[in-house]
Short mmCIF file of C-alpha atoms in Angstrom, two decimals:
data_model
loop_
_atom_site.label_atom_id
_atom_site.label_comp_id
_atom_site.label_asym_id
_atom_site.label_seq_id
_atom_site.Cartn_x
_atom_site.Cartn_y
_atom_site.Cartn_z
CA MET A 1 19.07 -41.49 -0.11
CA LEU A 2 15.41 -40.58 -0.65
CA ARG A 3 13.49 -40.45 -3.93
CA PHE A 4 10.40 -38.41 -4.83
CA TYR A 5 8.80 -39.58 -8.08
CA GLY A 6 5.51 -39.74 -9.94
CA GLY A 7 4.49 -36.15 -9.36
CA LYS A 8 4.89 -32.52 -10.31
CA ILE A 9 7.74 -30.18 -9.37
CA LEU A 10 7.84 -26.42 -8.85
CA CYS A 11 11.57 -25.77 -8.63
CA GLY A 12 11.45 -22.03 -7.95
CA GLY A 13 14.48 -19.87 -8.56
CA ALA A 14 14.08 -17.96 -11.81
CA ASN A 15 10.47 -18.93 -12.51
CA ALA A 16 7.41 -20.66 -11.10
CA ASP A 17 7.02 -23.24 -13.87
CA ILE A 18 5.51 -26.57 -12.83
CA THR A 19 7.01 -29.61 -14.54
CA GLU A 20 6.96 -33.38 -14.12
CA GLY A 21 9.88 -35.44 -12.93
CA GLU A 22 11.61 -36.67 -9.82
CA VAL A 23 13.94 -35.43 -7.10
CA TRP A 24 16.54 -37.32 -5.09
CA VAL A 25 17.79 -36.26 -1.67
CA ASP A 26 21.14 -37.40 -0.31
CA GLY A 27 21.63 -36.39 3.32
CA ASP A 28 20.68 -32.72 3.65
CA ARG A 29 21.14 -31.90 -0.05
CA ILE A 30 19.32 -32.43 -3.32
CA SER A 31 21.32 -34.77 -5.54
CA TYR A 32 19.13 -35.12 -8.64
CA VAL A 33 16.35 -33.14 -10.32
CA GLY A 34 14.97 -34.19 -13.67
CA PRO A 35 12.96 -36.74 -15.63
CA ALA A 36 12.56 -40.29 -14.40
CA LYS A 37 15.74 -42.22 -15.09
CA GLU A 38 15.76 -45.44 -17.06
CA GLY A 39 17.65 -48.55 -16.03
CA PRO A 40 19.05 -49.55 -12.63
CA LEU A 41 18.62 -46.98 -9.87
CA PRO A 42 20.66 -46.41 -6.71
CA SER A 43 19.52 -48.00 -3.47
CA PHE A 44 17.13 -45.61 -1.69
CA GLU A 45 16.25 -45.68 1.98
CA ARG A 46 12.79 -44.50 1.00
CA GLU A 47 10.92 -43.98 -2.28
CA ILE A 48 7.90 -41.68 -2.19
CA ASN A 49 5.38 -41.94 -4.99
CA LEU A 50 3.90 -38.45 -5.17
CA LYS A 51 0.87 -39.77 -7.07
CA GLY A 52 0.45 -36.50 -8.93
CA ASN A 53 1.08 -34.27 -5.92
CA LEU A 54 3.37 -31.25 -6.08
CA LEU A 55 6.90 -31.03 -4.67
CA MET A 56 8.13 -27.47 -4.14
CA PRO A 57 10.56 -25.45 -2.02
CA GLY A 58 9.28 -24.77 1.47
CA PHE A 59 7.77 -21.39 2.28
CA LYS A 60 10.11 -18.95 4.04
CA ASN A 61 8.45 -16.78 6.67
CA GLY A 62 10.32 -13.54 6.00
CA HIS A 63 9.18 -11.71 9.13
CA THR A 64 7.72 -12.97 12.38
CA HIS A 65 7.83 -12.79 16.17
CA SER A 66 7.17 -16.46 16.91
CA ALA A 67 6.88 -16.42 20.69
CA MET A 68 4.10 -13.85 20.47
CA THR A 69 1.74 -16.79 20.33
CA PHE A 70 1.40 -15.88 24.02
CA CYS A 71 -0.72 -12.88 23.03
CA ARG A 72 -2.64 -14.37 20.14
CA SER A 73 -6.16 -12.87 20.22
CA LEU A 74 -5.41 -10.73 23.28
CA ALA A 75 -5.20 -7.43 21.44
CA ASP A 76 -7.68 -7.70 18.57
CA GLY A 77 -9.28 -4.48 17.36
CA MET A 78 -6.42 -2.15 18.31
CA PRO A 79 -4.32 0.02 15.93
CA LEU A 80 -0.56 -0.53 15.90
CA GLN A 81 0.68 2.19 18.26
CA ASP A 82 -2.04 1.54 20.85
CA TRP A 83 -1.54 -2.22 20.47
CA LEU A 84 2.22 -1.91 21.01
CA PHE A 85 2.51 0.64 23.79
CA ASN A 86 -0.59 -0.09 25.87
CA LEU A 87 -0.65 -3.89 25.82
CA ILE A 88 2.21 -5.66 24.04
CA PHE A 89 5.20 -3.79 25.49
CA PRO A 90 3.82 -3.94 29.07
CA LEU A 91 3.16 -7.69 28.76
CA GLU A 92 6.60 -8.28 27.28
CA SER A 93 8.21 -6.90 30.44
CA TYR A 94 7.29 -10.23 32.08
CA LEU A 95 8.92 -12.43 29.43
CA THR A 96 11.43 -15.06 30.50
CA PRO A 97 13.51 -17.57 28.50
CA GLU A 98 11.06 -20.30 29.56
CA ILE A 99 8.12 -18.35 28.16
CA VAL A 100 9.83 -17.56 24.87
CA TYR A 101 11.01 -21.17 24.48
CA ASN A 102 7.59 -22.74 25.00
CA PHE A 103 5.54 -20.24 23.03
CA SER A 104 8.06 -20.40 20.16
CA LYS A 105 7.39 -24.12 19.99
CA ILE A 106 3.69 -23.50 19.40
CA ALA A 107 4.59 -21.28 16.44
CA LEU A 108 7.03 -23.85 15.07
CA LEU A 109 4.33 -26.51 15.11
CA GLU A 110 2.13 -24.17 13.14
CA TYR A 111 4.92 -23.35 10.67
CA LEU A 112 5.56 -27.01 9.91
CA GLN A 113 1.87 -27.69 9.42
CA ALA A 114 1.75 -24.72 7.02
CA GLY A 115 4.74 -25.81 4.90
CA ILE A 116 7.09 -23.16 6.30
CA THR A 117 10.68 -24.43 6.43
CA ALA A 118 12.48 -21.32 7.73
CA ASN A 119 11.58 -18.17 9.61
CA PHE A 120 13.16 -14.74 10.12
CA ASP A 121 12.46 -14.33 13.82
CA MET A 122 12.75 -11.09 15.79
CA TYR A 123 12.17 -11.40 19.52
CA TYR A 124 13.67 -11.42 23.00
CA HIS A 125 15.66 -14.19 24.71
CA ARG A 126 17.25 -15.31 21.49
CA ASP A 127 18.94 -18.38 22.97
CA ALA A 128 15.48 -19.67 23.84
CA ILE A 129 14.38 -19.10 20.23
CA ALA A 130 17.39 -21.05 18.96
CA ASN A 131 16.87 -23.89 21.42
CA ALA A 132 13.23 -24.31 20.44
CA SER A 133 14.17 -24.43 16.76
CA LEU A 134 16.98 -26.92 17.32
CA ASP A 135 14.71 -29.18 19.39
CA TYR A 136 12.46 -29.57 16.36
CA GLY A 137 15.12 -29.41 13.63
CA PHE A 138 13.70 -26.14 12.31
CA ARG A 139 15.70 -23.54 10.34
CA THR A 140 15.68 -20.07 11.93
CA VAL A 141 17.38 -16.81 11.07
CA ILE A 142 17.48 -14.69 14.22
CA CYS A 143 17.37 -10.91 14.11
CA GLY A 144 19.99 -9.21 16.23
CA THR A 145 18.76 -6.14 18.03
CA ASN A 146 19.69 -3.16 20.19
CA GLY A 147 22.86 -3.23 22.29
CA SER A 148 26.49 -2.22 22.46
CA VAL A 149 28.99 -3.10 19.75
CA GLU A 150 30.49 -5.71 22.06
CA THR A 151 27.10 -7.29 22.76
CA MET A 152 26.17 -7.40 19.08
CA GLU A 153 29.55 -8.85 18.06
CA ARG A 154 29.28 -11.54 20.72
CA GLU A 155 25.76 -12.49 19.64
CA TYR A 156 26.60 -12.68 15.94
CA GLU A 157 29.59 -14.91 16.62
CA HIS A 158 27.52 -17.12 18.90
CA PHE A 159 24.42 -17.58 16.76
CA ASN A 160 26.33 -18.03 13.53
CA SER A 161 28.41 -20.86 14.98
CA ILE A 162 26.17 -22.99 17.22
CA ASN A 163 24.43 -25.02 14.48
CA PRO A 164 23.94 -24.76 10.68
CA LEU A 165 20.17 -24.48 11.25
CA ILE A 166 20.64 -21.21 13.17
CA THR A 167 22.01 -17.96 11.76
CA MET A 168 21.76 -14.29 12.69
CA LEU A 169 21.53 -11.06 10.72
CA PRO A 170 21.74 -7.47 12.03
CA SER A 171 18.48 -5.78 12.90
CA ILE A 172 16.92 -3.15 15.12
CA HIS A 173 13.22 -3.16 15.93
CA ALA A 174 12.40 0.24 14.43
CA GLU A 175 13.52 3.85 14.13
CA TYR A 176 11.03 4.96 16.80
CA THR A 177 12.10 2.40 19.44
CA ALA A 178 15.90 2.75 19.28
CA ALA A 179 18.27 5.20 20.95
CA PRO A 180 21.04 7.09 19.09
CA GLU A 181 23.70 4.84 20.59
CA ASP A 182 21.92 1.78 19.15
CA TRP A 183 22.25 3.16 15.64
CA ASP A 184 25.92 3.99 16.14
CA ALA A 185 26.60 0.46 17.41
CA ILE A 186 24.81 -1.41 14.65
CA ALA A 187 26.32 0.81 11.95
CA SER A 188 29.77 -0.14 13.29
CA VAL A 189 28.97 -3.85 13.28
CA ILE A 190 27.54 -3.74 9.75
CA LYS A 191 30.60 -1.90 8.48
CA ASN A 192 32.96 -4.35 10.18
CA HIS A 193 31.25 -7.48 8.85
CA LYS A 194 29.69 -6.15 5.60
CA MET A 195 26.32 -7.61 6.55
CA PRO A 196 22.78 -6.74 5.41
CA PHE A 197 20.47 -4.85 7.76
CA PHE A 198 16.75 -5.35 8.42
CA THR A 199 14.17 -3.42 10.45
CA HIS A 200 10.49 -2.50 10.67
CA SER A 201 10.10 0.31 8.18
CA SER A 202 7.30 2.52 6.92
CA GLU A 203 4.63 0.35 8.51
CA THR A 204 2.23 3.19 9.28
CA ALA A 205 1.71 6.74 8.07
CA SER A 206 2.33 8.09 11.58
CA GLU A 207 5.65 6.23 11.81
CA VAL A 208 6.85 7.83 8.58
CA GLN A 209 5.65 11.28 9.60
CA GLY A 210 7.34 10.95 12.99
CA CYS A 211 10.63 10.00 11.38
CA ILE A 212 10.42 12.98 9.04
CA GLU A 213 9.77 15.27 12.00
CA ARG A 214 12.76 13.85 13.91
CA HIS A 215 15.27 13.53 11.07
CA GLY A 216 13.89 15.34 8.04
CA MET A 217 13.83 12.03 6.17
CA THR A 218 11.68 8.94 5.70
CA PRO A 219 12.76 5.81 7.58
CA THR A 220 14.33 4.36 4.42
CA GLU A 221 16.27 7.56 3.77
CA TRP A 222 17.34 7.73 7.43
CA PHE A 223 18.66 4.15 7.50
CA ASP A 224 20.46 4.70 4.21
CA SER A 225 22.05 7.94 5.45
CA LEU A 226 23.58 6.00 8.35
CA GLY A 227 25.19 3.50 5.97
CA LEU A 228 23.00 0.68 7.24
CA TYR A 229 22.06 -0.40 3.72
CA ASP A 230 25.57 -0.32 2.27
CA TYR A 231 25.62 -4.12 2.18
CA GLY A 232 21.96 -4.81 1.45
CA GLY A 233 19.06 -5.79 3.68
CA GLY A 234 15.59 -4.33 3.65
CA GLY A 235 12.48 -3.49 5.60
CA TYR A 236 9.53 -5.27 7.14
CA HIS A 237 6.10 -4.02 6.00
CA CYS A 238 7.06 -1.13 3.65
CA VAL A 239 3.50 0.15 3.38
CA TYR A 240 4.21 3.88 2.94
CA MET A 241 7.02 4.18 0.41
CA SER A 242 8.03 7.41 -1.32
CA ASP A 243 9.53 7.63 -4.80
CA ARG A 244 12.92 8.18 -3.15
CA ASP A 245 12.39 5.09 -0.97
CA PHE A 246 11.74 3.01 -4.08
CA ALA A 247 14.87 4.41 -5.71
CA ILE A 248 16.97 3.42 -2.68
CA TYR A 249 15.51 -0.08 -2.64
CA LYS A 250 16.29 -0.50 -6.32
CA GLU A 251 19.77 1.03 -6.11
CA LYS A 252 20.81 -1.04 -3.06
CA GLY A 253 19.00 -4.26 -4.03
CA LEU A 254 16.96 -4.17 -0.81
CA TRP A 255 14.12 -6.50 0.13
CA MET A 256 10.55 -5.44 0.73
CA ILE A 257 9.21 -8.04 3.17
CA THR A 258 5.47 -7.66 3.09
CA ASN A 259 2.99 -8.75 5.77
CA PRO A 260 -0.40 -8.15 4.19
CA ARG A 261 -2.74 -9.71 6.73
CA SER A 262 -1.07 -8.04 9.71
CA ASN A 263 -1.21 -4.67 7.96
CA ALA A 264 -4.88 -5.23 7.16
CA LYS A 265 -5.79 -6.41 10.66
CA LEU A 266 -4.09 -3.41 12.30
CA ALA A 267 -5.57 -1.07 9.67
CA SER A 268 -2.04 0.04 8.80
CA GLY A 269 -2.58 0.05 5.04
CA ILE A 270 -1.77 -1.90 1.87
CA ALA A 271 1.85 -2.12 0.73
CA PRO A 272 2.53 -1.09 -2.92
CA LEU A 273 3.46 -4.58 -4.07
CA GLU A 274 2.21 -4.10 -7.60
CA ARG A 275 4.62 -1.21 -8.10
CA ALA A 276 7.39 -3.27 -6.51
CA ILE A 277 6.74 -6.17 -8.88
CA LYS A 278 6.65 -3.90 -11.95
CA GLU A 279 9.85 -2.09 -10.92
CA GLY A 280 11.74 -5.29 -10.14
CA ILE A 281 12.10 -4.62 -6.41
CA ASN A 282 13.14 -7.70 -4.41
CA LEU A 283 10.09 -9.12 -2.64
CA ALA A 284 9.59 -11.57 0.23
CA ILE A 285 6.58 -12.41 2.39
CA GLY A 286 6.11 -12.89 6.13
CA THR A 287 3.25 -13.50 8.52
CA ASP A 288 4.35 -11.01 11.19
CA GLY A 289 3.63 -12.16 14.73
CA PRO A 290 0.69 -14.31 15.85
CA SER A 291 -0.89 -11.45 17.75
CA SER A 292 -1.09 -8.96 14.93
CA ASN A 293 -2.09 -11.51 12.30
CA ASN A 294 -3.21 -13.95 14.05
CA ALA A 295 -2.54 -17.01 11.89
CA LEU A 296 0.89 -18.18 10.73
CA SER A 297 -0.09 -19.37 7.27
CA MET A 298 1.75 -18.43 4.10
CA PHE A 299 -1.24 -19.53 2.05
CA GLY A 300 -3.23 -16.84 3.81
CA GLU A 301 -0.53 -14.27 3.13
CA LEU A 302 -0.37 -15.21 -0.55
CA TYR A 303 -4.11 -14.80 -1.01
CA ALA A 304 -4.14 -11.48 0.83
CA ALA A 305 -1.04 -10.17 -0.94
CA SER A 306 -2.58 -10.77 -4.34
CA THR A 307 -6.19 -9.79 -3.75
CA LEU A 308 -5.38 -6.64 -1.78
CA GLN A 309 -3.28 -5.43 -4.71
CA LYS A 310 -6.24 -5.96 -7.01
CA LEU A 311 -8.43 -3.96 -4.66
CA ALA A 312 -5.91 -1.17 -4.06
CA THR A 313 -5.25 -0.66 -7.78
CA MET A 314 -8.76 -1.58 -8.97
CA ASP A 315 -7.04 -3.89 -11.43
CA ALA A 316 -7.92 -7.59 -11.40
CA ALA A 317 -4.60 -8.38 -13.12
CA ALA A 318 -2.53 -6.93 -10.26
CA GLY A 319 -0.82 -9.11 -7.65
CA ASP A 320 0.67 -11.63 -10.07
CA ALA A 321 0.41 -15.13 -8.58
CA GLU A 322 3.73 -16.38 -9.99
CA ALA A 323 5.65 -13.39 -8.64
CA LEU A 324 4.14 -13.92 -5.19
CA ILE A 325 4.83 -17.68 -5.10
CA LEU A 326 8.46 -16.92 -5.88
CA ALA A 327 8.49 -14.23 -3.17
CA ALA A 328 7.19 -16.76 -0.64
CA CYS A 329 9.75 -19.44 -1.48
CA THR A 330 12.78 -18.13 -3.36
CA GLY A 331 12.61 -14.47 -2.34
CA GLY A 332 12.28 -15.27 1.35
CA ALA A 333 15.33 -17.51 1.28
CA ARG A 334 17.45 -14.91 -0.45
CA ALA A 335 16.31 -12.10 1.83
CA MET A 336 17.23 -14.25 4.83
CA ASN A 337 20.68 -14.97 3.39
CA LEU A 338 19.79 -18.63 2.79
CA PRO A 339 20.76 -19.00 -0.88
CA ASP A 340 21.12 -22.77 -0.51
CA CYS A 341 17.43 -23.01 0.38
CA ASP A 342 15.94 -20.92 -2.44
CA SER A 343 14.99 -23.58 -4.99
CA ILE A 344 14.94 -27.24 -5.95
CA ALA A 345 18.26 -27.79 -7.72
CA VAL A 346 21.24 -30.11 -7.39
CA GLY A 347 23.38 -29.08 -4.43
CA LYS A 348 20.65 -27.05 -2.72
CA LYS A 349 19.40 -27.83 0.77
CA ALA A 350 16.53 -30.30 0.94
CA ASP A 351 13.99 -27.91 2.49
CA LEU A 352 10.93 -29.20 0.66
CA ILE A 353 7.18 -29.52 0.96
CA VAL A 354 4.63 -31.75 -0.71
CA ILE A 355 1.28 -30.23 -1.68
CA ASP A 356 -1.68 -32.60 -1.74
CA ALA A 357 -3.35 -32.13 -5.13
CA SER A 358 -6.05 -34.72 -4.46
CA LEU A 359 -8.13 -32.41 -2.23
CA PRO A 360 -11.19 -30.70 -3.72
CA ASN A 361 -9.63 -27.22 -3.64
CA MET A 362 -7.02 -28.27 -6.21
CA GLN A 363 -9.58 -29.67 -8.64
CA PRO A 364 -10.16 -29.92 -11.54
CA CYS A 365 -6.94 -28.28 -12.79
CA GLY A 366 -4.55 -29.68 -10.19
CA PRO A 367 -1.80 -27.81 -8.31
CA THR A 368 -1.39 -24.80 -10.58
CA VAL A 369 0.26 -21.62 -9.32
CA ALA A 370 -3.12 -19.88 -9.40
CA ASN A 371 -4.67 -22.64 -7.30
CA LEU A 372 -1.84 -22.40 -4.76
CA VAL A 373 -2.37 -18.65 -4.34
CA TYR A 374 -6.16 -18.39 -4.56
CA ALA A 375 -7.39 -21.78 -3.34
CA GLY A 376 -4.56 -23.33 -1.34
CA ASN A 377 -4.60 -23.71 2.43
CA ASP A 378 -2.61 -25.47 5.13
CA ARG A 379 -4.62 -28.68 4.71
CA ASN A 380 -2.85 -29.12 1.38
CA VAL A 381 0.52 -29.52 3.10
CA LYS A 382 1.14 -33.26 3.07
CA MET A 383 4.81 -33.21 4.06
CA THR A 384 7.40 -30.74 5.36
CA MET A 385 11.10 -31.57 5.12
CA ILE A 386 13.97 -29.47 6.51
CA ASP A 387 17.64 -30.27 5.98
CA GLY A 388 16.70 -33.58 4.42
CA LYS A 389 14.62 -34.69 7.42
CA VAL A 390 10.85 -35.20 7.29
CA LEU A 391 9.42 -33.28 10.27
CA TYR A 392 5.72 -33.34 9.38
CA GLU A 393 3.83 -35.87 7.29
CA ASN A 394 0.16 -36.70 6.82
CA GLY A 395 -0.93 -34.61 9.78
CA GLU A 396 1.68 -35.99 12.19
CA TYR A 397 4.95 -34.63 13.54
CA THR A 398 7.90 -37.00 13.36
CA PHE A 399 9.72 -35.73 16.45
CA SER A 400 8.92 -36.44 20.07
CA GLU A 401 6.79 -33.80 21.78
CA ASP A 402 3.90 -34.12 24.22
CA ILE A 403 1.85 -31.46 22.45
CA PRO A 404 -1.11 -31.39 24.89
CA ALA A 405 1.38 -30.96 27.74
CA LEU A 406 3.07 -28.11 25.85
CA TYR A 407 -0.26 -26.36 25.44
CA GLU A 408 -1.05 -26.81 29.13
CA THR A 409 2.36 -25.39 30.11
CA CYS A 410 1.77 -22.37 27.89
CA ARG A 411 -1.68 -21.76 29.34
CA GLY A 412 -0.18 -21.67 32.82
CA LEU A 413 2.60 -19.30 31.79
CA LEU A 414 0.08 -16.98 30.13
CA GLU A 415 -2.17 -16.93 33.18
CA ASP A 416 0.80 -15.90 35.32
CA MET A 417 1.78 -13.11 32.90
CA LEU A 418 -1.76 -11.74 32.74
CA SER A 419 -2.05 -11.83 36.51
CA LYS A 420 1.12 -9.75 36.89
CA TYR A 421 -0.05 -7.36 34.16
CA ASN A 422 -3.47 -6.81 35.77
CA GLU A 423 -1.96 -6.36 39.24
CA ASN A 424 0.39 -3.72 37.85
CA LYS A 425 -2.48 -1.89 36.16
CA LYS A 426 -4.39 -1.72 39.45
CA ALA A 427 -1.32 -0.34 41.20
#
């Protein structure tokens, strides 16, 4: 058993209240949450005096493409469609399992340093994604993608059985990148298994307009008409949402998974989060991939999510900090179908982070919710625990990895990809 004491606790769940007390961890689960107990205590393998620091649920990265660390800073200054079709998609034609495995590891290192304890990862070579996560003990929800019914069924059975840290949910990249047979296949799988569905949705104005031209409906209306949202799910980005889109999200209990810095960097727009908060729409937060962002920091997303709402509405009270903290921790877990990871409570998974309140950016008020959203950064992450195991503490990773060698391997793989890409362009 492990004991956290002498600090503050943000339990998450129904509210973002910060209290004082202690938390015990037994194996991979939380066994006690409450005030310090009097009298004899159990025997603990380790007792951690928080010294006034904050214990809270880990951040959940609700949308990302981890292995795209390979193209971090390669496509800056390009709008989404140009970025995708003229650089990213051509480069991705050279991807291999080895590339995805190694570049995913770079992202995982960044997640742990940023207090992220789970990610909702959409990318190719999904076995390589799972293997990278398992090597580090990281929790990953993998997005399924285009394919036949048989392929999808086989993948869902595989990824939902290999290890408790790995799960899969149905997904297709986007309306504009899938063929009719893909939609038929995934609709069949969702109906058979009663699973939620996720996809890129309403990210740009041109995407929405194109969908209307093709189907006479917005992306949200189109997905709903196919029965894809009959068992929940949601959309990544959700920047351009009609009144009818909002009504569907509310009626079906769907999740808006916002990616504010990616949408800002690609000049895609600002998602209507303030309206979502006021109307009680389910909200989660993701970083998107490390090419369109380029950082993988939930602190950065929190700041952007709040301040961009203030700017978009010209209302300094918009972008409520408490609602966004809950979206980053509790909301992300629930969107990703990880209800055991959504809060600090007895019986929940011990996916926890410790926020260092002794740094100047938390002073003089300490680790308040406002300070987390407006002043917090990755340097405040003192510890990251997943499944009851400490994976990152005081600037060090606890697992074995030759990190300089990993970086060197990735540089070589990238050079080879770029060489093939440039040769193909000349041809």
